[in-house]
XYZ file of C-alpha atoms in Angstrom:
495
model
C 2.342 -15.432 36.153
C 2.139 -16.352 39.817
C 0.386 -19.517 40.879
C -3.360 -19.043 41.192
C -5.245 -19.863 44.337
C -7.155 -23.140 44.276
C -10.273 -22.577 42.130
C -13.442 -22.623 44.239
C -15.920 -25.382 43.587
C -19.455 -24.240 42.824
C -21.525 -24.488 45.981
C -18.596 -23.837 48.339
C -18.529 -20.756 50.482
C -16.597 -18.082 48.598
C -14.186 -15.514 49.947
C -16.252 -12.535 51.110
C -13.351 -10.161 50.417
C -13.319 -11.402 46.817
C -17.100 -10.978 46.533
C -16.849 -7.406 47.854
C -14.061 -6.602 45.386
C -16.111 -8.006 42.484
C -19.135 -5.923 43.522
C -16.919 -2.817 43.226
C -16.071 -3.519 39.582
C -18.207 -1.182 37.400
C -18.752 -3.878 34.762
C -20.667 -6.044 37.258
C -22.746 -3.197 38.722
C -25.897 -4.437 36.990
C -25.654 -7.919 38.525
C -27.624 -8.831 41.659
C -25.692 -9.956 44.728
C -26.431 -13.671 44.209
C -25.120 -13.472 40.606
C -21.867 -11.895 41.797
C -21.455 -14.683 44.376
C -22.234 -17.232 41.655
C -19.488 -15.943 39.363
C -17.030 -15.602 42.261
C -17.188 -19.384 42.524
C -16.521 -19.845 38.806
C -13.045 -18.398 38.405
C -9.590 -17.952 39.881
C -8.198 -15.196 42.064
C -4.689 -14.218 40.951
C -2.021 -12.235 42.745
C 0.737 -11.114 40.354
C 3.904 -9.442 41.579
C 5.231 -6.309 39.909
C 6.931 -7.315 36.647
C 4.878 -10.502 36.352
C 2.657 -11.244 33.359
C -1.095 -11.724 33.180
C -0.813 -12.773 29.531
C 1.900 -12.893 26.890
C 1.758 -11.998 23.213
C 1.201 -15.103 21.120
C -0.535 -17.141 23.829
C -3.157 -19.378 22.286
C -5.125 -19.659 25.553
C -6.936 -16.413 26.362
C -8.610 -15.496 29.662
C -11.072 -12.824 30.714
C -9.850 -10.784 33.687
C -11.324 -8.291 36.083
C -8.546 -6.182 37.622
C -9.427 -5.751 41.300
C -6.325 -3.799 42.370
C -3.038 -2.643 40.860
C -1.996 -1.548 37.370
C -1.269 -3.515 34.205
C 0.579 -2.205 31.130
C -0.160 -3.778 27.742
C 2.577 -3.767 25.108
C 3.078 -5.228 21.655
C 6.531 -6.555 20.740
C 7.464 -5.585 17.175
C 10.913 -5.796 15.578
C 12.666 -5.974 18.933
C 10.717 -3.094 20.473
C 7.980 -3.256 23.125
C 5.403 -0.692 22.002
C 3.002 0.669 24.628
C -0.667 0.125 23.784
C -2.589 1.047 26.961
C -2.589 0.757 30.761
C -5.348 -0.676 32.975
C -5.932 0.154 36.644
C -8.151 -1.352 39.331
C -11.799 -1.830 38.345
C -11.064 -2.345 34.635
C -11.380 -5.529 32.558
C -9.350 -7.122 29.792
C -8.687 -10.328 27.883
C -12.053 -10.745 26.163
C -10.846 -9.425 22.782
C -8.909 -12.541 21.676
C -11.728 -14.771 22.963
C -14.366 -12.948 20.939
C -12.161 -12.521 17.846
C -10.696 -16.034 18.058
C -7.112 -14.846 17.734
C -3.922 -15.398 19.708
C -3.275 -12.869 22.452
C -1.967 -9.824 20.523
C -0.279 -8.070 23.449
C 1.603 -8.754 26.680
C 0.137 -7.627 30.008
C 2.733 -6.791 32.667
C 1.904 -5.832 36.260
C 3.428 -2.438 37.026
C 2.938 -3.080 40.740
C 1.589 -5.932 42.842
C -1.820 -6.580 41.289
C -4.910 -8.627 42.158
C -7.272 -9.930 39.490
C -10.107 -12.372 38.992
C -9.871 -14.734 36.025
C -13.068 -16.178 34.588
C -13.187 -19.715 33.363
C -14.147 -19.901 29.674
C -17.627 -21.308 30.225
C -18.294 -18.699 32.924
C -17.277 -15.901 30.552
C -19.742 -17.039 27.880
C -22.428 -17.438 30.538
C -21.755 -13.883 31.765
C -21.919 -12.548 28.228
C -25.244 -14.270 27.549
C -26.903 -13.435 30.845
C -26.577 -9.660 30.987
C -27.274 -7.330 28.009
C -25.501 -4.390 29.711
C -22.304 -6.384 30.134
C -22.582 -7.746 26.592
C -22.873 -4.243 25.108
C -19.943 -2.965 27.160
C -17.663 -5.834 26.183
C -18.531 -5.672 22.482
C -18.068 -1.890 22.316
C -14.639 -2.062 23.969
C -13.570 -4.750 21.499
C -14.023 -2.230 18.693
C -12.334 0.615 20.585
C -9.340 -1.425 21.678
C -8.956 -3.054 18.278
C -8.785 0.422 16.745
C -6.203 1.489 19.332
C -4.099 -1.590 18.651
C -4.433 -1.054 14.905
C -3.219 2.544 15.148
C -0.263 1.478 17.288
C 0.568 -1.456 15.030
C 0.286 0.580 11.819
C 2.504 3.279 13.288
C 5.066 0.677 14.295
C 4.757 -1.003 10.891
C 5.626 2.323 9.243
C 8.598 2.732 11.577
C 9.731 -0.807 10.740
C 9.343 -0.064 7.020
C 11.291 3.174 7.441
C 13.953 1.282 9.351
C 14.123 -1.300 6.573
C 14.567 1.425 3.965
C 17.141 3.279 6.071
C 19.108 0.108 6.746
C 18.941 -0.868 3.088
C 20.050 2.543 1.860
C 22.844 2.736 4.453
C 24.045 -0.731 3.492
C 23.927 -0.029 -0.231
C 25.658 3.346 0.190
C 28.394 1.893 2.383
C 30.169 -0.012 -0.397
C 30.463 2.819 -2.956
C 31.229 5.322 -0.182
C 34.014 3.081 1.097
C 35.306 2.692 -2.459
C 35.360 6.466 -2.941
C 37.080 6.936 0.404
C 39.677 4.269 -0.403
C 40.299 5.797 -3.834
C 40.596 9.383 -2.583
C 43.347 8.537 -0.087
C 45.961 7.660 -2.766
C 44.662 10.319 -5.166
C 46.871 13.055 -3.714
C 49.968 10.881 -4.012
C 49.023 9.888 -7.563
C 48.608 13.519 -8.644
C 51.891 14.482 -6.989
C 53.595 11.599 -8.779
C 52.147 12.723 -12.113
C 53.490 16.250 -11.558
C 56.938 15.079 -10.498
C 57.344 12.611 -13.356
C 55.999 15.147 -15.850
C 58.679 17.591 -14.737
C 61.426 14.971 -15.095
C 60.072 13.883 -18.479
C 59.998 17.467 -19.754
C 63.593 18.023 -18.722
C 64.676 14.703 -20.268
C 62.946 15.456 -23.556
C 64.423 18.963 -23.604
C 67.906 17.665 -22.919
C 67.639 14.881 -25.469
C 66.123 17.226 -27.996
C 69.323 19.211 -28.518
C 69.776 19.284 -32.224
C 66.220 18.072 -32.843
C 63.354 20.324 -33.878
C 60.456 21.233 -31.606
C 58.052 19.202 -33.733
C 59.884 15.998 -32.778
C 59.563 16.832 -29.064
C 55.881 17.594 -29.516
C 55.431 14.248 -31.287
C 56.868 12.443 -28.246
C 54.517 14.212 -25.831
C 51.537 13.715 -28.156
C 52.248 9.995 -28.380
C 52.405 9.685 -24.569
C 49.171 11.643 -24.217
C 47.438 9.358 -26.708
C 48.486 6.341 -24.656
C 47.072 8.012 -21.520
C 43.810 8.836 -23.233
C 43.551 5.296 -24.557
C 43.266 4.039 -20.971
C 39.845 5.695 -20.703
C 38.390 3.250 -23.248
C 40.608 0.251 -22.555
C 38.751 -3.053 -22.088
C 39.938 -4.932 -18.996
C 41.363 -8.354 -19.924
C 40.507 -11.542 -18.040
C 42.627 -12.640 -15.102
C 44.737 -15.118 -17.085
C 45.268 -12.755 -20.021
C 46.109 -9.904 -17.639
C 48.757 -11.967 -15.843
C 50.350 -12.982 -19.147
C 50.306 -9.384 -20.407
C 51.894 -8.088 -17.165
C 54.707 -10.653 -17.467
C 55.360 -9.672 -21.077
C 55.377 -5.919 -20.319
C 57.618 -6.373 -17.272
C 60.094 -8.434 -19.330
C 60.105 -5.775 -22.064
C 60.824 -3.027 -19.514
C 63.543 -5.013 -17.771
C 65.303 -5.779 -21.052
C 65.565 -2.013 -21.684
C 66.741 -1.155 -18.193
C 63.565 0.610 -17.001
C 63.431 0.970 -13.215
C 60.719 -0.762 -11.161
C 59.619 -2.760 -14.198
C 57.511 -5.262 -12.273
C 55.830 -2.544 -10.173
C 54.952 -0.490 -13.270
C 53.675 -3.328 -15.458
C 50.214 -3.827 -13.783
C 49.238 -0.152 -14.179
C 50.372 -0.121 -17.800
C 48.368 -3.260 -18.614
C 45.239 -1.910 -16.839
C 45.594 1.164 -19.053
C 45.667 -0.933 -22.215
C 49.408 -0.568 -22.874
C 50.911 -3.780 -24.243
C 54.297 -4.693 -25.751
C 53.254 -3.527 -29.239
C 52.388 -0.047 -27.956
C 55.594 0.115 -25.980
C 57.493 -0.672 -29.197
C 55.685 2.200 -30.915
C 56.550 4.491 -28.003
C 60.214 3.508 -28.026
C 60.407 4.238 -31.733
C 59.522 7.936 -31.263
C 61.502 8.550 -28.090
C 64.966 10.060 -28.174
C 67.725 8.118 -26.461
C 67.777 8.225 -22.672
C 64.108 9.239 -22.243
C 62.397 5.836 -22.021
C 62.668 5.477 -18.237
C 61.169 8.929 -17.532
C 58.521 8.428 -20.192
C 57.398 5.118 -18.667
C 57.444 6.656 -15.163
C 55.161 9.515 -16.257
C 52.856 7.214 -18.231
C 52.539 4.840 -15.261
C 51.734 7.694 -12.855
C 49.195 9.167 -15.284
C 47.466 5.793 -15.747
C 47.353 5.143 -11.992
C 45.836 8.582 -11.450
C 43.245 7.918 -14.147
C 42.457 4.570 -12.520
C 41.889 6.228 -9.149
C 39.647 8.869 -10.722
C 37.652 6.132 -12.470
C 37.053 4.439 -9.112
C 35.885 7.742 -7.610
C 33.629 8.334 -10.630
C 32.149 4.839 -10.377
C 31.510 5.111 -6.642
C 29.962 8.564 -6.968
C 27.794 7.316 -9.831
C 26.578 4.404 -7.717
C 25.728 6.769 -4.859
C 23.882 9.057 -7.258
C 21.892 6.145 -8.696
C 20.945 4.976 -5.193
C 19.742 8.453 -4.237
C 17.724 8.573 -7.466
C 16.270 5.129 -6.699
C 15.240 6.349 -3.248
C 13.631 9.445 -4.734
C 11.719 7.295 -7.216
C 10.784 4.825 -4.492
C 9.403 7.462 -2.122
C 8.001 9.703 -4.884
C 9.314 12.777 -3.066
C 7.157 15.869 -3.571
C 4.637 13.828 -5.578
C 1.829 12.849 -3.222
C -1.025 12.908 -5.713
C -2.285 10.054 -7.862
C -0.472 9.773 -11.154
C 0.391 7.340 -13.915
C 3.024 5.039 -12.409
C 5.302 2.616 -14.248
C 5.030 -0.714 -12.402
C 8.407 -1.966 -13.636
C 10.191 1.149 -12.377
C 8.566 0.694 -8.975
C 9.602 -2.950 -8.769
C 13.172 -2.109 -9.780
C 13.554 0.728 -7.261
C 12.169 -1.573 -4.565
C 14.685 -4.283 -5.502
C 17.446 -1.677 -5.283
C 16.370 -0.555 -1.815
C 16.051 -4.151 -0.578
C 19.151 -5.354 -2.425
C 21.145 -5.921 0.787
C 18.597 -8.518 1.900
C 18.892 -10.625 -1.253
C 22.533 -11.646 -1.194
C 22.263 -14.786 0.874
C 21.676 -17.235 -1.941
C 18.488 -15.591 -3.251
C 18.193 -15.430 -7.039
C 15.980 -12.736 -8.561
C 14.156 -13.645 -11.781
C 12.339 -10.960 -13.770
C 9.620 -12.078 -16.165
C 8.264 -8.698 -17.225
C 5.559 -8.562 -19.840
C 5.839 -6.145 -22.791
C 3.740 -3.013 -23.228
C 2.542 -2.927 -19.621
C 0.301 0.127 -19.192
C 0.858 2.445 -16.227
C -1.461 2.355 -13.218
C -3.177 5.383 -11.711
C -2.014 5.351 -8.064
C 0.105 7.162 -5.506
C 3.556 5.846 -6.286
C 4.807 5.704 -2.691
C 1.802 3.605 -1.662
C 2.269 1.171 -4.530
C 5.946 0.797 -3.663
C 4.904 -0.027 -0.099
C 2.905 -2.904 -1.590
C 5.966 -4.188 -3.468
C 8.141 -3.760 -0.380
C 5.810 -5.765 1.847
C 5.385 -8.586 -0.667
C 9.073 -8.827 -1.636
C 10.307 -8.529 1.957
C 7.903 -11.273 3.061
C 9.108 -13.511 0.238
C 12.750 -12.907 1.157
C 12.057 -13.581 4.841
C 10.311 -16.834 3.944
C 13.271 -17.991 1.859
C 15.791 -16.914 4.502
C 14.393 -19.646 6.747
C 15.206 -22.158 3.998
C 18.712 -20.818 3.374
C 17.971 -19.127 0.040
C 15.795 -19.656 -3.009
C 14.361 -17.897 -6.044
C 12.271 -14.721 -6.109
C 10.297 -14.404 -9.346
C 8.568 -11.175 -10.367
C 6.093 -11.636 -13.206
C 4.028 -8.916 -14.874
C 1.374 -9.204 -17.570
C -1.838 -7.691 -18.841
C -5.204 -9.412 -18.382
C -7.904 -7.442 -20.163
C -7.871 -3.978 -18.604
C -5.914 -5.197 -15.586
C -2.216 -5.022 -14.797
C -1.149 -8.203 -12.994
C 1.951 -8.489 -10.810
C 2.893 -11.844 -9.320
C 5.484 -12.109 -6.540
C 6.565 -15.730 -6.105
C 9.053 -17.385 -3.794
C 10.357 -20.901 -3.197
C 10.046 -20.756 0.583
C 8.278 -23.291 2.799
C 4.818 -21.889 2.026
C 1.891 -20.922 4.238
C 0.210 -23.889 5.971
C -3.216 -24.574 4.530
C -4.957 -24.076 7.868
C -3.475 -20.550 8.117
C -3.965 -19.474 4.504
C -7.409 -17.998 5.131
C -5.985 -15.740 7.848
C -2.931 -14.188 6.213
C -4.722 -10.894 5.509
C -6.135 -10.542 9.044
C -4.806 -7.678 11.166
C -2.225 -8.762 13.795
C -1.903 -12.223 12.242
C 1.646 -13.292 11.412
C 3.385 -16.584 10.713
C 6.657 -15.134 11.996
C 7.989 -15.590 15.516
C 6.639 -13.241 18.199
C 8.214 -9.807 17.827
C 9.537 -10.391 14.296
C 6.471 -9.126 12.452
C 3.807 -6.502 13.061
C 1.014 -8.677 11.680
C -0.033 -5.578 9.711
C 2.056 -5.839 6.529
C -0.353 -7.894 4.442
C -3.374 -6.138 5.932
C -1.925 -2.758 4.884
C -0.996 -4.199 1.489
C -4.531 -5.514 0.986
C -6.043 -2.145 1.921
C -3.802 -0.194 -0.451
C -4.575 -2.522 -3.358
C -8.307 -2.472 -2.590
C -8.329 1.336 -2.366
C -7.423 1.462 -6.075
C -10.073 -1.028 -7.110
C -7.645 -3.920 -7.224
C -7.487 -7.354 -5.649
C -4.805 -9.371 -3.893
C -4.753 -13.158 -3.831
C -2.471 -15.794 -2.376
C -1.755 -19.311 -3.561
C 0.704 -21.282 -1.466
C 2.136 -24.737 -1.143
C 5.548 -25.957 0.040
C 8.209 -24.577 -2.283
C 5.868 -22.237 -4.159
C 4.019 -19.210 -2.778
C 2.415 -16.625 -5.086
C 0.949 -13.274 -4.058
C -0.846 -11.856 -7.082
C -1.878 -8.204 -7.372
C -4.389 -7.071 -9.995
C -4.844 -3.351 -10.579
C -6.812 -1.412 -13.182
C -4.614 -0.093 -15.986
C -4.604 3.681 -16.383
C -7.159 3.388 -19.185
C -9.410 0.982 -17.263
C -12.121 1.619 -14.741
C -11.585 0.283 -11.222
C -13.716 -2.735 -10.514
C -15.040 -3.638 -7.134
C -12.249 -4.627 -4.788
C -11.757 -8.273 -3.913
C -9.547 -10.063 -1.444
C -9.437 -13.784 -1.989
C -7.130 -16.514 -0.831
C -6.170 -18.737 -3.749
């Protein structure tokens, strides 16, 4: 903001150009000439260059302005984005909303061109409001209109932020299994080619060694190898120490019998559950001169199976994430229905999983026999998202902590408690946490609408939302009627 001219002292001669400009403002049209001159001496004239600010979001000190010339754009900074709210031009007024509502300035006013304004001192504003009914009605009516405009903009941005959170979470969660599938697919072609090549060599070796032996003996060799391959599908992976010991033993066994690439083949054999005892059994049924080809084929087959298992696991993880997203959003199910609270909490944890890996422990204390609740599932999951995300954000500032989700039944009510070990909400701010536009986060990091939206959703189903907070322990508790209960009157109470 540019430096204001020296404030006039009551009783001094005032700038006649300023008085004429004030007379032209529609809001002051009902004032007699002497009243306009009186107020001209009880404020500051401001000249703000294009790009300068009349007020900034988060300012605790609010001023009432009359815009005499120029244009001012008002924006709200949310999640790194400046969202347009409205634009004022010469003759309009602004700044009274935070004074009347006793809130911090919710938006930033930027001059779009060189602008001239008159700023009322606080006592002069209240005097103006009390002295003229027409002005009082106009100011109070615009408070409602502009608050509704800001609420629509903020709610829209809050939904975009929530959508961005879900998109980022899903993208992050999908990235790991997708990368695993991609990494596994690359060697899959080579593994399959290796299986084919070694199978051909093994077949020729068995045929050559089988001269003088019956076909049943050859079939027994191939059956034994196939059983070893199939056994890999149910093999239990040993621990790191046991695996290393088993690999050494298998490699030594292979080397002693002249098998090529013994140390390269041993890890795949051990992963597939093949140990020295099984190799002894295999050697006992093999004709002379076939062991090397048999081990080569078995190794290739086990490596191929391992690659396929990785692809299967990654694809399964992707499928489960897509299912979690479908359950979270309740696609194609917009009507009220019986909703399982535990399923909603779990799908929300899945979607927000990427945000809970920085030292945040999740504790589930779910009560038994929890009845369903009669709600729109996507709306209820928005409640869980807002509460859990807020808890995680609070603990992020402390470098981690514990998120505890507790569910229980109280009479006909289903109770869900979301607790965190963050720094807590200061006592002097606790009464305001459900107010629209109020946030304890830094400017631009929160919409100030999350808890307000959460409160409204809970209340719309006859439920109540309460907060109890102290350093190291913050609880947001939701109570909703069970599907068999009747919705009681909604309540919103700080704890």
